[in-house]
XYZ file of C-alpha atoms in Angstrom:
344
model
C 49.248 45.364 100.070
C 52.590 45.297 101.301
C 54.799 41.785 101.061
C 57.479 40.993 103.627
C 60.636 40.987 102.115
C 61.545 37.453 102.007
C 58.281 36.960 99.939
C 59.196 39.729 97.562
C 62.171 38.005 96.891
C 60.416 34.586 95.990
C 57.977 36.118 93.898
C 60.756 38.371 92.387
C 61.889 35.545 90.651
C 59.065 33.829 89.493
C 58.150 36.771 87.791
C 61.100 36.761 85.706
C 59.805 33.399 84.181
C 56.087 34.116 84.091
C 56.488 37.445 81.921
C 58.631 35.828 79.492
C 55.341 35.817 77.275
C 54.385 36.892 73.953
C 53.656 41.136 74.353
C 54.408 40.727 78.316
C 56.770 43.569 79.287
C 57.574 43.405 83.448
C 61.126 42.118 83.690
C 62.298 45.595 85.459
C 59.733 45.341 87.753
C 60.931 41.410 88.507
C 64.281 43.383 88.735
C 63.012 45.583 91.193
C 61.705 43.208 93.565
C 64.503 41.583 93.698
C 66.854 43.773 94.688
C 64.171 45.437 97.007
C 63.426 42.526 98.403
C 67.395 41.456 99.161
C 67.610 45.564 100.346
C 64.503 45.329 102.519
C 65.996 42.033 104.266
C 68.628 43.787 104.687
C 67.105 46.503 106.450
C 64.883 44.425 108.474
C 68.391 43.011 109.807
C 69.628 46.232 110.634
C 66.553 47.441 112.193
C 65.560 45.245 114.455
C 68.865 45.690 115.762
C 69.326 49.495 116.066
C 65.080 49.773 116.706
C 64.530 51.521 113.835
C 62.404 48.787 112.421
C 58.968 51.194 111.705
C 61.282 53.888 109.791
C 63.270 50.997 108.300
C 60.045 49.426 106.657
C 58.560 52.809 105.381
C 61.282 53.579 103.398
C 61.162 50.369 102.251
C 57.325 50.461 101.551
C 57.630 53.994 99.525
C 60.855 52.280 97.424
C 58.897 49.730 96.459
C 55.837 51.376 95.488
C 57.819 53.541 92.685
C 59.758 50.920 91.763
C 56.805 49.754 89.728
C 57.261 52.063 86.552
C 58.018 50.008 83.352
C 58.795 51.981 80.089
C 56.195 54.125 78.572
C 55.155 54.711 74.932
C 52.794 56.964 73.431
C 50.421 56.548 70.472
C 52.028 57.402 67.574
C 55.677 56.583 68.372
C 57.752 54.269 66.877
C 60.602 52.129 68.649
C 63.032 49.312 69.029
C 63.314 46.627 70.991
C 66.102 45.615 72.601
C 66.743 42.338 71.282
C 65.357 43.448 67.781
C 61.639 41.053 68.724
C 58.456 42.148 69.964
C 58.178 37.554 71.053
C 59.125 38.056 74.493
C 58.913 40.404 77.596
C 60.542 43.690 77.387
C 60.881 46.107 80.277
C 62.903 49.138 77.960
C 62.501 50.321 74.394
C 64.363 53.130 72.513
C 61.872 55.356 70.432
C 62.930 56.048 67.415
C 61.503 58.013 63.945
C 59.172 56.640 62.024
C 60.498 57.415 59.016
C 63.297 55.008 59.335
C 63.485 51.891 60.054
C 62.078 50.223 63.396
C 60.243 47.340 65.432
C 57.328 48.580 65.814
C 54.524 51.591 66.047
C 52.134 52.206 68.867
C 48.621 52.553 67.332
C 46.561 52.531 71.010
C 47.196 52.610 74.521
C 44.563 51.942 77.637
C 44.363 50.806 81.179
C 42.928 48.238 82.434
C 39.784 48.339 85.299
C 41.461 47.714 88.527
C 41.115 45.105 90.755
C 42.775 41.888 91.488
C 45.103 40.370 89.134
C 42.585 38.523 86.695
C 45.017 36.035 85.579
C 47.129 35.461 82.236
C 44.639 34.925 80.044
C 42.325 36.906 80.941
C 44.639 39.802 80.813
C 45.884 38.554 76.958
C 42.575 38.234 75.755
C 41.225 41.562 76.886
C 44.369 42.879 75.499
C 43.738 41.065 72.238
C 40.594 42.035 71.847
C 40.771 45.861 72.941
C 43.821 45.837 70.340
C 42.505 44.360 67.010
C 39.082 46.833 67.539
C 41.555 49.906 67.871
C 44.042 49.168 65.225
C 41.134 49.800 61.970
C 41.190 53.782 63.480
C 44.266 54.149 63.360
C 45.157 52.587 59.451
C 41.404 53.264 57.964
C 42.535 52.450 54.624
C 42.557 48.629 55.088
C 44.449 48.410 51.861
C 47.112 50.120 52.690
C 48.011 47.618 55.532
C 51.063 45.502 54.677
C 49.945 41.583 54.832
C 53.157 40.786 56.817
C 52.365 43.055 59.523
C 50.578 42.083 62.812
C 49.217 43.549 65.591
C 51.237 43.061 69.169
C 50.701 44.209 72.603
C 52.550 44.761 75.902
C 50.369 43.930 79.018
C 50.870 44.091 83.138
C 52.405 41.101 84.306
C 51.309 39.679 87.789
C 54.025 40.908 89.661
C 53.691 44.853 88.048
C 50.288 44.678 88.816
C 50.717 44.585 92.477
C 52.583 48.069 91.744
C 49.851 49.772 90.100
C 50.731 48.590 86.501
C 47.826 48.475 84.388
C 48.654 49.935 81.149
C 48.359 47.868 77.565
C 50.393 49.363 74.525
C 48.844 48.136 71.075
C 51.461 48.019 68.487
C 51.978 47.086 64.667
C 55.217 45.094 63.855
C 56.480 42.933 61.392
C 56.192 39.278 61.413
C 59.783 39.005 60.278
C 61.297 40.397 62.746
C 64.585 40.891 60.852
C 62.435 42.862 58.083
C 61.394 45.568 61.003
C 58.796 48.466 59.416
C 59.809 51.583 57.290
C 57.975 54.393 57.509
C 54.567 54.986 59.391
C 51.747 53.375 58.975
C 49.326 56.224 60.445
C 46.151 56.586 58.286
C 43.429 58.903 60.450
C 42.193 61.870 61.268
C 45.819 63.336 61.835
C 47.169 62.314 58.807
C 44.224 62.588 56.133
C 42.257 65.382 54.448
C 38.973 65.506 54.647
C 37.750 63.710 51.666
C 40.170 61.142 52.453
C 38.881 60.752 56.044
C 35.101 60.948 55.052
C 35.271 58.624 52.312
C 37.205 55.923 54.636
C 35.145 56.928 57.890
C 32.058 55.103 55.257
C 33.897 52.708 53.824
C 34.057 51.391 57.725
C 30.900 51.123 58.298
C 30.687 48.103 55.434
C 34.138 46.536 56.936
C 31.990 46.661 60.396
C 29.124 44.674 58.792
C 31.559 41.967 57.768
C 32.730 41.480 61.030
C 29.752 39.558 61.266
C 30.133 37.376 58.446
C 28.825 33.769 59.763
C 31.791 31.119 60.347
C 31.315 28.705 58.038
C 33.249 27.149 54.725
C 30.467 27.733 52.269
C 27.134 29.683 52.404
C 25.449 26.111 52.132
C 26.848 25.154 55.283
C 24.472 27.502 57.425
C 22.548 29.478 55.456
C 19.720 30.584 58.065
C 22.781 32.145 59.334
C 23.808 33.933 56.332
C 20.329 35.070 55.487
C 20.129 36.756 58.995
C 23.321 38.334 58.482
C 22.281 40.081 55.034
C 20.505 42.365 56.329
C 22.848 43.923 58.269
C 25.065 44.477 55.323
C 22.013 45.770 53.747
C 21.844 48.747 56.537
C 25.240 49.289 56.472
C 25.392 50.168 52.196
C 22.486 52.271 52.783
C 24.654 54.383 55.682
C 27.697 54.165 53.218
C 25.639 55.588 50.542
C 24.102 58.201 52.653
C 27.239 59.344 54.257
C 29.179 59.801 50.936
C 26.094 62.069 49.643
C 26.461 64.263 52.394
C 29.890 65.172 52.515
C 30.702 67.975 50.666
C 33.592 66.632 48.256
C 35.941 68.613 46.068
C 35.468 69.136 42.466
C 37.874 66.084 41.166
C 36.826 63.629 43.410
C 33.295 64.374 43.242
C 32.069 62.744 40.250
C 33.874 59.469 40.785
C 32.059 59.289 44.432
C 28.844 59.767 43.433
C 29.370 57.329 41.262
C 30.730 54.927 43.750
C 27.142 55.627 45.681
C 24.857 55.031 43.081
C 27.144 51.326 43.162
C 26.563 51.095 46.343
C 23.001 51.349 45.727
C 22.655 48.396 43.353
C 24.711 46.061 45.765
C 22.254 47.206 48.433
C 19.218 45.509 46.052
C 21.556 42.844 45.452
C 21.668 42.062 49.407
C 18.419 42.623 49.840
C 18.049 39.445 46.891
C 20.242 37.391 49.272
C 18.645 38.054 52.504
C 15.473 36.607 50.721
C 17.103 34.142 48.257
C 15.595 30.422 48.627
C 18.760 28.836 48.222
C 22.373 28.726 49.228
C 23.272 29.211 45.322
C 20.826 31.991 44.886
C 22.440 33.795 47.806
C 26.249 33.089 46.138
C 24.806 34.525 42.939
C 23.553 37.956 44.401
C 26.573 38.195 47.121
C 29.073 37.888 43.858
C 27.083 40.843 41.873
C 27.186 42.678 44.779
C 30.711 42.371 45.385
C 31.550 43.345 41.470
C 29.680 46.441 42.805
C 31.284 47.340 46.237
C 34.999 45.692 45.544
C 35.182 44.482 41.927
C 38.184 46.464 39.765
C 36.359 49.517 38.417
C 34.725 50.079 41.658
C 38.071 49.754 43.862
C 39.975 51.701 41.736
C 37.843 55.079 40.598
C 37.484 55.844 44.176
C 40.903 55.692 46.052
C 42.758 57.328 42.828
C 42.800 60.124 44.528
C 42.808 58.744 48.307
C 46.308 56.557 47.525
C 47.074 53.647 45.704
C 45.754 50.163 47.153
C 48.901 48.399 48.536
C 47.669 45.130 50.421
C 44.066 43.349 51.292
C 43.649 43.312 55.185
C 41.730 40.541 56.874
C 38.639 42.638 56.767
C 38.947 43.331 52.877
C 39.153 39.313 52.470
C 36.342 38.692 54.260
C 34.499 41.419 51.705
C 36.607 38.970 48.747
C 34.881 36.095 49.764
C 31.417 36.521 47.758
C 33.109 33.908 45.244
C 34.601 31.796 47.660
C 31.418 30.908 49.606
C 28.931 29.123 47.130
C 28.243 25.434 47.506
C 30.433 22.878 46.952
C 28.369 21.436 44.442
C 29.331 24.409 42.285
C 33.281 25.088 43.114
C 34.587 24.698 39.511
C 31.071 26.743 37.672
C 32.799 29.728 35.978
C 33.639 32.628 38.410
C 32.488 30.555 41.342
C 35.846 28.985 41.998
C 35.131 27.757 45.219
C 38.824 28.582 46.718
C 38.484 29.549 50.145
C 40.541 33.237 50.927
C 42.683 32.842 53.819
C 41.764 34.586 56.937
């Protein structure tokens, strides 16, 4: 749809205070209509006096349609912003190497459907959504992820989307933006061996269980809830275990993963307890042996020797903490059952 000049002009500048958002980029296409809009006024002038008006406005039209192209950056890059934040829009960046210091790293990039603008928020919380799935394939070791490191993510803004915009860039940066990242933070396919990559590619599929973890405080607090979620985990241990078994591992790391599955096993049965436990206290007590199993000391560190050392616990990995965090209240200072809740 094409907009007469005058309009382009007024809506020109109320992009440039709409996209001043959180992970909005657009101000060069705010730019752009502008000055398009003050050219193609201009033109319109000077047409409808020399009757060139038709010729006038298709030049005009084919300006403005390539005016809409906003800077581009590809999975895998690094980059800085211009004003050293990722808070704010942003309509250039300057890639960079990953090895030194920088903003931020692109971890995923999509489009989305087309259509009419869906509005602000509808457009953030796809965004937000799409973006925290994507970002465990890119860093599979959830350990390794730096706690002071967040996802962020550059959307369409209204006005770009009238020119075609509909690209989303997912990318890790530092909370402190001062701080800035060091280094990539790449942990897949294209950066792993294979036993690294099979042994994390299983480890997801217990992180995916978790997702599911009911939202309460305590396990007393809904534990219907929690007893329909144990099985779940229950499936997901017996995948874990099953997928470890079949890769075919090399000599030094073999021993300490078949160990790890034969673990895996045990927390399984211990589950299985909690998904038929009578009581929110019975459930704590065979969620915390299972969790000795799957994420207690021994069984984190035998393991991931040999994949890299643990550096942080991710969001996921504190949801897996929580087996002696949720237990009743009545029983927040009994032994190991310290009733602290883990941060999200």
């Amino acid at each position: 749809m094409c907009l007469l000049p005058g309009a382009g002009l007024v809506l020109g500048v109320l992009a440039l205070v709409q996209i001043k958002r959180k992970g909005e980029r657009g101000k060069g296409m705010a730019v752009a209509g502008i000055a398009l809009s003050a050219t193609g006024a201009l033109l319109m002038t000077l047409a409808l006096t020399t009757g060139g008006a038709r010729d006038a406005w298709d030049g005009f039209r084919d300006a403005a349609s390539g005016a809409g192209t906003t800077f581009s950056v590809k999975k895998g890059e690094c980059f800085d912003a211009p004003n050293g934040s990722l808070e704010g829009y942003a309509y250039d960046v300057d890639v960079v190497p990953c090895e030194g210091r920088h903003d931020a790293e692109v971890f995923a990039e999509f489009r989305l459907p087309e259509g009419e603008y869906p509005g602000d928020d509808e457009v953030e919380d796809a965004a937000g959504d799409r973006c925290y799935d994507l970002s465990a394939s890119y860093v599979m070791d959830t350990w390794a992820m730096p706690a002071d490191v967040d996802v962020y993510y550059y959307t369409p803004t209204r006005q770009s989307w009238r020119y075609g915009d509909r690209q989303v860039a997912c990318v890790f940066g530092n909370e402190d933006a001062e701080a800035g990242l060091t280094g990539s933070l790449r942990q897949d396919g294209t950066t792993l061996d294979a036993d690294q990559f099979a042994f994390l590619q299983a480890d997801a599929l217990l992180n995916e269980a978790f997702e599911g973890l009911p939202d309460t405080d305590y396990v007393s607090d809904d534990l219907p809830a929690h007893k329909a979620w144990a099985p779940d985990v229950v499936d997901a241990l017996e995948q874990q275990a099953a997928a470890l078994r079949a890769h075919d591992w090399e000599p030094g790391a073999e021993k300490a993963v078949t160990a790890y599955a034969k673990a895996l096993d045990r927390a399984r049965e211990e589950w299985q307890g909690a998904a038929d436990a009578s009581d929110a206290d019975e459930f704590s007590d065979h969620w915390d042996r299972a969790h000795r199993l799957t994420d207690g000391p021994k069984a984190v560190t035998a393991p991931r020797l040999w994949v890299w050392p643990p550096l942080r616990r991710s969001a996921t990995r504190k949801a897996r903490a929580r087996a002696t965090a949720r237990v009743s209240p009545a029983r927040r200072c009994d032994g190991v059952h310290s009733g602290e809740k883990v941060p999200a």
